[in-house]
CSV table of C-alpha atoms and ligand atoms in Angstrom, one decimal:
chain,number,residue,atom,x,y,z
A,91,MET,CA,8.6,-110.9,69.7
A,92,GLU,CA,10.0,-107.5,70.1
A,93,TYR,CA,10.9,-105.5,67.0
A,94,SER,CA,12.6,-102.2,67.2
A,95,ALA,CA,11.1,-99.2,65.5
A,96,VAL,CA,13.7,-99.5,62.7
A,97,ALA,CA,13.0,-103.2,62.2
A,98,ARG,CA,9.2,-102.4,62.0
A,99,ARG,CA,10.1,-99.8,59.3
A,100,ALA,CA,11.9,-102.7,57.4
A,101,ALA,CA,8.9,-105.0,57.6
A,102,PRO,CA,7.7,-104.4,53.9
A,103,ALA,CA,11.3,-104.9,52.6
A,104,SER,CA,11.5,-108.1,54.6
A,105,ARG,CA,8.3,-109.5,53.2
A,106,ILE,CA,9.4,-108.7,49.7
A,107,LEU,CA,12.8,-110.4,50.3
A,108,ALA,CA,11.1,-113.5,51.8
A,109,ALA,CA,8.8,-113.7,48.7
A,110,ALA,CA,11.8,-113.3,46.3
A,111,LEU,CA,13.7,-116.1,48.0
A,112,ALA,CA,10.6,-118.3,48.2
A,113,CYS,CA,9.9,-118.0,44.5
A,114,LYS,CA,13.6,-118.3,43.6
A,115,ALA,CA,13.8,-114.9,42.0
A,116,LEU,CA,17.0,-114.8,44.0
A,117,ASP,CA,19.2,-117.9,44.1
A,118,GLU,CA,22.2,-118.8,46.2
A,119,ASP,CA,24.6,-117.1,43.8
A,120,ASP,CA,22.8,-113.8,44.6
A,121,THR,CA,24.9,-112.7,47.5
A,122,ALA,CA,23.2,-109.3,47.3
A,123,ALA,CA,20.3,-107.7,45.4
A,124,LEU,CA,18.6,-104.4,44.9
A,125,ILE,CA,14.8,-104.7,44.8
A,126,TYR,CA,12.3,-102.0,43.6
A,127,ASP,CA,8.7,-101.7,44.6
A,128,LEU,CA,7.4,-100.8,41.1
A,129,ASP,CA,3.9,-100.1,42.4
A,130,GLY,CA,5.4,-97.7,44.9
A,131,LEU,CA,7.3,-96.0,42.1
A,132,ASP,CA,4.0,-95.6,40.1
A,133,ALA,CA,2.4,-94.0,43.1
A,134,ARG,CA,5.3,-91.5,43.5
A,135,LEU,CA,4.8,-90.4,39.9
A,136,GLU,CA,1.1,-90.1,40.4
A,137,ALA,CA,1.7,-88.0,43.5
A,138,ALA,CA,3.9,-85.7,41.5
A,139,ARG,CA,1.3,-85.4,38.7
A,140,ALA,CA,-1.4,-84.7,41.3
A,141,ALA,CA,0.6,-81.9,42.9
A,142,PHE,CA,1.2,-79.9,39.7
A,143,VAL,CA,-1.0,-78.6,36.9
A,144,PRO,CA,-1.9,-81.2,34.2
A,145,GLY,CA,0.6,-81.0,31.4
A,146,THR,CA,3.6,-80.5,33.7
A,147,LEU,CA,6.5,-82.5,32.4
A,148,HIS,CA,8.1,-84.4,35.2
A,149,ALA,CA,11.5,-85.1,33.7
A,150,VAL,CA,12.9,-87.7,36.2
A,151,ALA,CA,16.6,-87.4,36.8
A,152,VAL,CA,18.3,-90.3,35.1
A,153,LYS,CA,21.5,-89.9,37.2
A,154,ALA,CA,19.5,-91.1,40.3
A,155,MET,CA,18.6,-94.4,38.7
A,156,PRO,CA,19.9,-94.9,35.2
A,157,MET,CA,18.5,-98.4,34.4
A,158,PRO,CA,16.2,-98.2,31.3
A,159,ALA,CA,14.1,-101.0,32.7
A,160,VAL,CA,13.1,-98.7,35.6
A,161,LEU,CA,13.0,-95.5,33.6
A,162,SER,CA,10.8,-97.0,30.8
A,163,ARG,CA,8.1,-97.8,33.4
A,164,LEU,CA,7.9,-94.2,34.4
A,165,VAL,CA,8.0,-93.0,30.7
A,166,ALA,CA,5.1,-95.4,29.9
A,167,ARG,CA,3.2,-93.7,32.7
A,168,GLY,CA,3.7,-90.2,31.4
A,169,ALA,CA,7.1,-89.1,32.9
A,170,GLY,CA,9.8,-87.4,30.9
A,171,LEU,CA,13.5,-87.8,31.7
A,172,GLU,CA,16.3,-85.4,32.6
A,173,ALA,CA,19.8,-86.3,31.3
A,174,ALA,CA,23.0,-84.7,32.5
A,175,SER,CA,25.4,-86.3,30.1
A,176,LEU,CA,25.3,-87.6,26.5
A,177,PRO,CA,25.1,-91.3,27.6
A,178,GLU,CA,22.3,-90.4,29.9
A,179,LEU,CA,20.5,-88.8,27.0
A,180,HIS,CA,20.9,-92.1,25.2
A,181,LEU,CA,19.7,-94.0,28.2
A,182,ALA,CA,16.6,-91.8,28.1
A,183,LEU,CA,16.1,-92.8,24.5
A,184,ALA,CA,16.7,-96.4,25.3
A,185,ALA,CA,13.9,-96.1,27.9
A,186,GLY,CA,11.5,-95.2,25.1
A,187,CYS,CA,11.4,-91.5,25.9
A,188,GLU,CA,10.4,-89.2,23.1
A,189,PRO,CA,13.1,-86.5,22.5
A,190,SER,CA,10.4,-83.9,23.1
A,191,ARG,CA,10.1,-85.2,26.7
A,192,ILE,CA,13.8,-85.2,27.4
A,193,VAL,CA,15.7,-82.4,29.2
A,194,PHE,CA,19.4,-82.2,28.5
A,195,ASP,CA,21.4,-80.5,31.3
A,196,SER,CA,25.1,-80.6,31.8
A,197,PRO,CA,27.6,-78.0,32.7
A,198,ALA,CA,30.2,-79.3,30.2
A,199,LYS,CA,28.4,-79.9,26.9
A,200,THR,CA,30.7,-80.0,23.9
A,201,VAL,CA,29.9,-78.6,20.5
A,202,PRO,CA,29.2,-82.1,19.0
A,203,GLU,CA,26.9,-82.9,22.0
A,204,LEU,CA,25.0,-79.6,21.5
A,205,ARG,CA,24.7,-80.4,17.8
A,206,GLN,CA,23.3,-83.9,18.5
A,207,ALA,CA,20.9,-82.6,21.1
A,208,LEU,CA,19.5,-79.9,18.8
A,209,SER,CA,19.0,-82.4,15.9
A,210,LEU,CA,17.3,-84.8,18.2
A,211,GLY,CA,14.9,-82.1,19.4
A,212,VAL,CA,15.3,-82.4,23.1
A,213,HIS,CA,14.9,-79.5,25.6
A,214,LEU,CA,18.3,-78.1,26.2
A,215,ASN,CA,19.3,-76.0,29.2
A,216,ALA,CA,22.5,-74.1,28.5
A,217,ASP,CA,24.6,-73.7,31.6
A,218,ASN,CA,26.3,-70.4,30.9
A,219,PHE,CA,26.8,-67.5,28.5
A,220,GLN,CA,29.7,-69.3,26.7
A,221,GLU,CA,27.4,-72.2,25.9
A,222,LEU,CA,24.9,-69.7,24.5
A,223,ALA,CA,27.6,-68.2,22.3
A,224,ARG,CA,28.3,-71.7,21.0
A,225,LEU,CA,24.6,-72.2,20.3
A,226,ASP,CA,24.5,-69.0,18.3
A,227,ALA,CA,26.5,-70.7,15.7
A,228,LEU,CA,24.4,-73.9,15.7
A,229,VAL,CA,20.8,-72.8,16.1
A,230,ASP,CA,19.5,-72.2,12.7
A,231,ALA,CA,16.6,-74.5,12.8
A,232,PRO,CA,16.2,-76.4,16.1
A,233,SER,CA,13.5,-79.0,15.8
A,234,SER,CA,10.1,-77.4,16.4
A,235,ALA,CA,9.6,-79.5,19.6
A,236,ALA,CA,12.9,-78.4,21.1
A,237,THR,CA,13.3,-75.5,23.4
A,238,ILE,CA,16.5,-73.9,24.7
A,239,GLY,CA,16.8,-72.4,28.1
A,240,LEU,CA,19.4,-71.0,30.4
A,241,ARG,CA,20.3,-72.3,33.8
A,242,VAL,CA,20.2,-69.6,36.4
A,243,ASN,CA,21.5,-69.9,40.0
A,244,PRO,CA,18.9,-68.2,42.1
A,245,GLN,CA,21.5,-67.7,44.9
A,246,VAL,CA,19.0,-68.6,47.6
A,247,GLY,CA,21.6,-70.2,49.8
A,248,LEU,CA,22.8,-73.6,50.8
A,249,GLY,CA,20.9,-76.5,52.4
A,250,GLN,CA,22.4,-78.7,55.2
A,251,ILE,CA,24.6,-80.6,52.9
A,252,ALA,CA,27.1,-78.4,51.0
A,253,ASP,CA,28.0,-81.1,48.5
A,254,THR,CA,24.5,-81.4,47.2
A,255,SER,CA,23.6,-77.7,47.4
A,256,VAL,CA,24.1,-75.7,44.2
A,257,ALA,CA,22.3,-72.4,44.8
A,258,GLY,CA,24.7,-70.6,47.2
A,259,GLU,CA,26.4,-67.3,46.3
A,260,PHE,CA,28.8,-69.3,44.3
A,261,SER,CA,28.1,-72.5,42.3
A,262,LYS,CA,29.7,-74.3,39.5
A,263,PHE,CA,26.3,-74.4,37.8
A,264,GLY,CA,24.4,-71.8,35.8
A,265,GLU,CA,24.7,-68.1,35.7
A,266,PRO,CA,24.1,-66.3,39.0
A,267,VAL,CA,21.0,-64.2,39.2
A,268,GLU,CA,23.1,-61.3,40.4
A,269,LYS,CA,24.1,-61.0,36.7
A,270,ARG,CA,20.5,-60.0,36.0
A,271,ARG,CA,21.3,-57.4,33.4
A,272,GLU,CA,23.6,-59.7,31.4
A,273,ILE,CA,21.0,-62.5,31.6
A,274,ILE,CA,18.2,-60.2,30.3
A,275,GLU,CA,20.5,-59.0,27.5
A,276,ALA,CA,21.2,-62.6,26.5
A,277,TYR,CA,17.5,-63.2,26.0
A,278,VAL,CA,16.9,-59.9,24.2
A,279,ALA,CA,19.7,-60.9,21.7
A,280,ARG,CA,18.4,-64.4,21.1
A,281,PRO,CA,14.8,-64.9,20.0
A,282,TRP,CA,15.2,-68.7,20.2
A,283,LEU,CA,16.0,-68.5,24.0
A,284,THR,CA,12.7,-69.3,25.5
A,285,GLY,CA,13.3,-71.4,28.7
A,286,LEU,CA,14.5,-70.7,32.2
A,287,HIS,CA,16.0,-73.4,34.4
A,288,MET,CA,17.1,-73.7,38.0
A,289,HIS,CA,18.0,-76.5,40.4
A,290,VAL,CA,18.5,-75.5,44.0
A,291,GLY,CA,20.1,-78.6,45.3
A,292,SER,CA,19.2,-82.0,46.6
A,293,GLN,CA,18.9,-83.8,50.0
A,294,GLY,CA,19.1,-81.4,52.9
A,295,CYS,CA,17.4,-78.4,51.3
A,296,PRO,CA,14.2,-77.2,53.1
A,297,LEU,CA,11.0,-76.5,51.1
A,298,ALA,CA,11.3,-72.8,51.5
A,299,LEU,CA,14.6,-72.8,49.5
A,300,PHE,CA,12.9,-74.4,46.5
A,301,THR,CA,9.9,-72.1,46.6
A,302,ARG,CA,12.2,-69.1,47.0
A,303,GLY,CA,14.3,-70.2,44.1
A,304,ALA,CA,11.2,-70.7,41.9
A,305,ARG,CA,9.9,-67.2,42.9
A,306,ILE,CA,13.2,-65.6,41.9
A,307,LEU,CA,13.1,-67.5,38.5
A,308,LEU,CA,9.6,-66.2,37.9
A,309,ASP,CA,10.5,-62.7,38.7
A,310,LEU,CA,13.3,-62.9,36.3
A,311,ARG,CA,10.9,-64.3,33.7
A,312,ARG,CA,8.7,-61.2,34.2
A,313,ASP,CA,11.7,-58.9,33.6
A,314,ILE,CA,12.9,-60.9,30.6
A,315,ASP,CA,9.4,-60.8,29.1
A,316,ALA,CA,9.2,-57.0,29.7
A,317,ALA,CA,12.6,-56.4,28.1
A,318,CYS,CA,11.7,-58.6,25.1
A,319,GLY,CA,8.4,-56.8,24.7
A,320,GLY,CA,6.2,-59.9,25.0
A,321,ALA,CA,5.8,-63.4,26.4
A,322,ARG,CA,9.2,-64.7,25.6
A,323,ILE,CA,9.6,-67.3,28.3
A,324,THR,CA,7.4,-70.2,27.5
A,325,ARG,CA,9.0,-72.9,29.6
A,326,VAL,CA,10.1,-72.8,33.3
A,327,ASP,CA,12.0,-75.7,34.7
A,328,ILE,CA,12.2,-75.7,38.5
A,329,GLY,CA,14.6,-78.7,38.8
A,330,GLY,CA,14.3,-81.4,41.4
A,331,GLY,CA,15.6,-81.8,44.9
A,332,LEU,CA,12.7,-82.6,47.1
A,333,PRO,CA,14.4,-84.4,50.1
A,334,VAL,CA,13.4,-87.8,51.5
A,335,SER,CA,13.6,-89.2,55.0
A,336,TYR,CA,16.4,-91.9,55.5
A,337,ARG,CA,15.7,-92.4,59.2
A,338,GLU,CA,13.1,-93.9,61.3
A,339,GLY,CA,11.2,-91.1,63.1
A,340,GLU,CA,12.2,-88.4,60.6
A,341,SER,CA,9.5,-86.9,58.4
A,342,GLU,CA,9.9,-85.7,54.9
A,343,PRO,CA,7.9,-82.9,53.1
A,344,THR,CA,5.2,-84.4,50.9
A,345,MET,CA,4.9,-83.6,47.2
A,346,ARG,CA,1.4,-82.3,48.0
A,347,GLU,CA,3.0,-79.8,50.5
A,348,TYR,CA,5.5,-78.8,47.9
A,349,GLY,CA,2.8,-78.2,45.3
A,350,ALA,CA,0.7,-76.2,47.8
A,351,ALA,CA,3.7,-74.1,48.7
A,352,LEU,CA,4.4,-73.4,45.1
A,353,ALA,CA,0.8,-72.6,44.3
A,354,ARG,CA,0.9,-70.0,47.1
A,355,ASP,CA,4.2,-68.4,46.3
A,356,CYS,CA,4.4,-69.0,42.5
A,357,PRO,CA,0.8,-69.0,41.1
A,358,GLU,CA,2.2,-68.4,37.6
A,359,LEU,CA,3.2,-72.1,37.6
A,360,PHE,CA,-0.4,-73.1,37.9
A,361,ASP,CA,-2.2,-70.6,35.7
A,362,GLY,CA,-1.5,-72.3,32.4
A,363,SER,CA,0.7,-69.5,31.0
A,364,LEU,CA,3.9,-71.6,31.0
A,365,ALA,CA,5.1,-75.1,30.2
A,366,VAL,CA,6.3,-76.3,33.7
A,367,PHE,CA,9.1,-78.9,34.0
A,368,THR,CA,10.4,-80.6,37.1
A,369,GLU,CA,13.4,-82.9,37.5
A,370,PHE,CA,12.9,-85.0,40.6
A,371,GLY,CA,15.3,-87.9,41.2
A,372,ARG,CA,15.9,-88.8,44.8
A,373,TRP,CA,12.3,-88.2,45.8
A,374,MET,CA,11.1,-90.5,43.1
A,375,PHE,CA,13.4,-93.5,43.7
A,376,ALA,CA,15.1,-93.5,47.1
A,377,GLY,CA,12.3,-95.1,49.2
A,378,GLN,CA,11.1,-97.4,46.4
A,379,GLY,CA,14.2,-99.6,46.5
A,380,PHE,CA,16.0,-101.5,49.2
A,381,ALA,CA,19.2,-103.6,49.1
A,382,ALA,CA,19.7,-106.9,50.8
A,383,SER,CA,23.0,-108.7,51.3
A,384,ARG,CA,23.8,-112.1,52.8
A,385,VAL,CA,26.1,-112.0,55.8
A,386,GLU,CA,29.2,-113.9,54.7
A,387,TYR,CA,31.2,-113.9,57.9
A,388,VAL,CA,30.8,-112.7,61.5
A,389,LYS,CA,33.9,-111.6,63.4
A,390,GLU,CA,34.2,-111.0,67.1
A,391,GLN,CA,36.7,-109.2,69.1
A,392,PRO,CA,36.3,-107.6,72.6
A,393,GLY,CA,34.0,-104.7,72.1
A,394,HIS,CA,33.5,-105.4,68.3
A,395,ARG,CA,31.1,-107.5,66.5
A,396,THR,CA,31.4,-107.2,62.7
A,397,ALA,CA,29.1,-108.6,60.0
A,398,VAL,CA,31.0,-108.8,56.7
A,399,ILE,CA,28.5,-108.4,53.8
A,400,HIS,CA,28.6,-108.1,50.0
A,401,LEU,CA,27.7,-104.5,49.6
A,402,GLY,CA,29.9,-101.6,50.8
A,403,ALA,CA,31.6,-98.6,49.2
A,404,ASP,CA,31.0,-100.2,45.8
A,405,MET,CA,27.2,-99.4,46.0
A,406,PHE,CA,27.1,-97.1,49.0
A,407,LEU,CA,29.9,-94.7,48.1
A,408,ARG,CA,28.6,-91.7,49.9
A,409,THR,CA,27.6,-93.7,53.0
A,410,CYS,CA,31.1,-95.2,53.4
A,411,TYR,CA,33.0,-92.0,52.6
A,412,VAL,CA,30.8,-89.5,54.4
A,413,PRO,CA,29.0,-91.7,56.9
A,414,GLY,CA,27.5,-88.9,59.1
A,415,THR,CA,25.7,-87.4,56.2
A,416,TRP,CA,24.5,-90.4,54.2
A,417,HIS,CA,22.8,-92.7,56.7
A,418,HIS,CA,20.7,-95.8,55.8
A,419,ASP,CA,18.5,-97.6,58.3
A,420,LEU,CA,19.6,-101.3,58.5
A,421,ALA,CA,17.7,-104.3,59.7
A,422,ALA,CA,18.6,-108.0,60.1
A,423,ALA,CA,16.7,-110.9,58.6
A,424,GLY,CA,17.1,-114.6,58.7
A,425,PRO,CA,18.1,-116.9,55.7
A,426,ASP,CA,14.4,-117.0,54.7
A,427,GLY,CA,14.2,-113.2,54.7
A,428,ALA,CA,12.1,-113.0,57.9
A,429,LEU,CA,13.0,-110.1,60.2
A,430,LYS,CA,15.0,-110.9,63.3
A,431,ALA,CA,13.7,-109.8,66.6
A,432,GLY,CA,14.9,-109.7,70.1
A,433,ALA,CA,17.8,-108.1,72.0
A,434,GLU,CA,20.0,-105.8,70.0
A,435,ASN,CA,23.7,-105.3,70.2
A,436,PRO,CA,26.1,-102.8,68.6
A,437,TRP,CA,27.2,-104.3,65.3
A,438,HIS,CA,29.6,-103.0,62.7
A,439,VAL,CA,28.4,-103.8,59.1
A,440,ALA,CA,31.4,-104.0,56.9
A,441,GLY,CA,31.5,-104.2,53.1
A,442,PRO,CA,33.6,-106.5,51.0
A,443,LEU,CA,36.2,-104.0,49.7
A,444,CYS,CA,39.9,-103.8,50.5
A,445,PHE,CA,39.5,-100.4,52.0
A,446,SER,CA,39.4,-99.8,55.8
A,447,GLY,CA,36.6,-97.2,55.5
A,448,ASP,CA,34.3,-99.8,53.9
A,449,PHE,CA,31.6,-99.8,56.6
A,450,LEU,CA,27.9,-99.2,56.1
A,451,ALA,CA,27.5,-98.7,59.8
A,452,ARG,CA,29.6,-98.9,63.0
A,453,SER,CA,28.1,-99.8,66.4
A,454,ARG,CA,24.6,-100.0,65.0
A,455,PRO,CA,22.0,-101.7,67.3
A,456,LEU,CA,21.0,-104.9,65.5
A,457,PRO,CA,19.8,-108.3,66.6
A,458,ASP,CA,22.7,-110.8,66.5
A,459,VAL,CA,23.4,-112.2,63.0
A,460,ALA,CA,25.2,-115.3,61.7
A,461,PRO,CA,26.5,-116.3,58.3
A,462,GLY,CA,23.6,-116.8,55.9
A,463,ASP,CA,21.4,-114.2,57.5
A,464,PHE,CA,20.6,-111.0,55.6
A,465,ILE,CA,21.2,-107.3,56.2
A,466,LEU,CA,18.5,-105.1,54.7
A,467,ILE,CA,19.6,-101.6,53.6
A,468,LEU,CA,16.6,-99.3,53.4
A,469,ASP,CA,16.0,-96.4,51.1
A,470,ALA,CA,18.6,-97.6,48.6
A,471,GLY,CA,16.7,-96.7,45.4
A,472,ALA,CA,18.5,-93.5,44.4
A,473,TYR,CA,22.2,-92.5,44.0
A,474,THR,CA,23.4,-96.0,45.1
A,475,PHE,CA,23.5,-98.4,42.2
A,476,ALA,CA,23.8,-95.3,40.1
A,477,MET,CA,27.1,-94.5,41.7
A,478,TRP,CA,28.5,-98.0,41.5
A,479,SER,CA,32.2,-98.0,42.0
A,480,ARG,CA,34.4,-100.4,40.0
A,481,TYR,CA,37.1,-100.5,42.8
A,482,ASN,CA,38.0,-104.1,43.5
A,483,SER,CA,36.0,-105.1,40.4
A,484,ARG,CA,33.1,-106.7,42.2
A,485,GLN,CA,30.1,-107.9,40.2
A,486,MET,CA,27.0,-105.6,40.3
A,487,PRO,CA,24.2,-107.4,42.0
A,488,LYS,CA,20.9,-108.4,40.4
A,489,VAL,CA,18.1,-105.8,40.3
A,490,LEU,CA,14.6,-107.1,40.8
A,491,GLY,CA,11.3,-105.3,40.6
A,492,VAL,CA,8.1,-106.4,42.2
A,493,SER,CA,4.6,-105.4,41.1
A,494,GLY,CA,1.4,-107.0,42.3
A,495,GLY,CA,3.4,-109.6,44.1
A,496,ARG,CA,5.2,-110.7,40.9
A,497,PHE,CA,8.9,-110.4,40.4
A,498,VAL,CA,10.7,-109.2,37.3
A,499,THR,CA,14.4,-109.1,36.7
A,500,LEU,CA,15.2,-105.5,35.8
A,501,LYS,CA,18.9,-106.2,35.4
A,502,GLU,CA,20.8,-109.5,35.7
A,503,ARG,CA,23.6,-110.0,38.1
A,504,GLU,CA,26.8,-109.0,36.4
A,505,ARG,CA,29.0,-112.0,35.3
A,506,VAL,CA,32.6,-112.2,36.0
A,507,GLU,CA,33.2,-112.1,32.2
A,508,ASP,CA,31.4,-108.7,32.1
A,509,VAL,CA,33.7,-107.3,34.7
A,510,VAL,CA,36.8,-108.5,32.9
A,511,ALA,CA,35.4,-107.1,29.6
A,512,PHE,CA,34.9,-103.7,31.3
A,513,TRP,CA,38.6,-103.4,32.1
A,514,ARG,CA,39.8,-104.6,28.7
B,834,PLP,C1,20.8,-83.9,40.5
B,834,PLP,C2,19.9,-83.0,39.7
B,834,PLP,C3,18.5,-83.2,39.7
B,834,PLP,C4,17.8,-84.3,40.6
B,834,PLP,O1,18.0,-83.9,42.0
B,834,PLP,P1,17.3,-84.8,43.1
B,834,PLP,O2,17.8,-84.2,44.4
B,834,PLP,O3,17.6,-86.2,42.9
B,834,PLP,O4,15.8,-84.6,42.9
B,834,PLP,C5,17.7,-82.4,38.9
B,834,PLP,N1,18.2,-81.5,38.1
B,834,PLP,C6,19.5,-81.2,38.1
B,834,PLP,C7,20.0,-80.2,37.2
B,834,PLP,C8,20.4,-82.0,38.9
B,834,PLP,O5,21.7,-81.7,38.8
């Protein structure tokens, strides 16, 4: 049998789907599912730990995959969590994360949120000078484990995707490093300000952009320390952003390469003089989850073959709205989950929503499919379920994890009553 290169890439997902169907971890009411390779997730965290000095806090970005059942696994294996909203902060707590291992970032923190974060004792990164002025009135006795930092935009430039790049000349996040003098003055005036934070961007940024950003942050640290007359900066948070490959034949930088590039350009991160934090999201989760949907209908018109499936712009918001940028490799499997082989034809893969842009792919080469077959959507572990759209009020699918060949339900399929309750 002839498998295409993309189908070969989907082989592990197909084996997992077949096993889930065989053991009835998925039943006929599961029109779609998201499945995580939990051992693969563990391996990612291990790779991050191996690339940095011991003691580095890898605060995994909750926004990429907010389910406590997934986050708690990482927390139990030594990860921290990064929260970008008050509910994300509480998801981190629900995942069993100690406040001293939670980083709270958000560009819009309110005074009550700041107060709560300080009393919990999390690591807080202020976004801007106005937020620091608010903190002046609140910081009398932050818990001893807490630290407060400032987010700085290193202004290293944009990656290939403007919408996920935040370190251009202008950004809505942080204070730009061009305000160096004011930034240093802010530290001189506030003995409790001991952290420095940056996040360069996400998918589409080359390694050099991250290492340049970290270098700029460390040079700023040197100047702040000098102006404060001692080692003021005790915590440097270099953010997340390592990209992943979403396409067959496209390579991604490895965590080991990133660590080696940082060790070369930013040795201070490895000499034990600083607490180092990272905030990886996409790199941690994307390749560890895939989605599968049954094909409900197949429509044919001259020049058009369309498979109508149960996932579209509800779970793959970016793919459907900005299809050129947010590609997912797709593969076809039979009703038992086994990969389909043979001749490929151009297929449209349409989602279930009442929205004419609701396509996961147009004219994608796939083996012919029929109702009851499956479409596998690869690299669906980050920023997919997390961005679930309530439009059309469809039920969120079941989320499974697999470890050592055993399946666990990480989140049950949403019931119709749950959706009705959401809108009440
Ligand atoms: C989104 C975000 C992250 C995670 O980015 P990834 O590209 O998923 O690694 C980390 N830190 C901050 C501040 C973010 O906004």
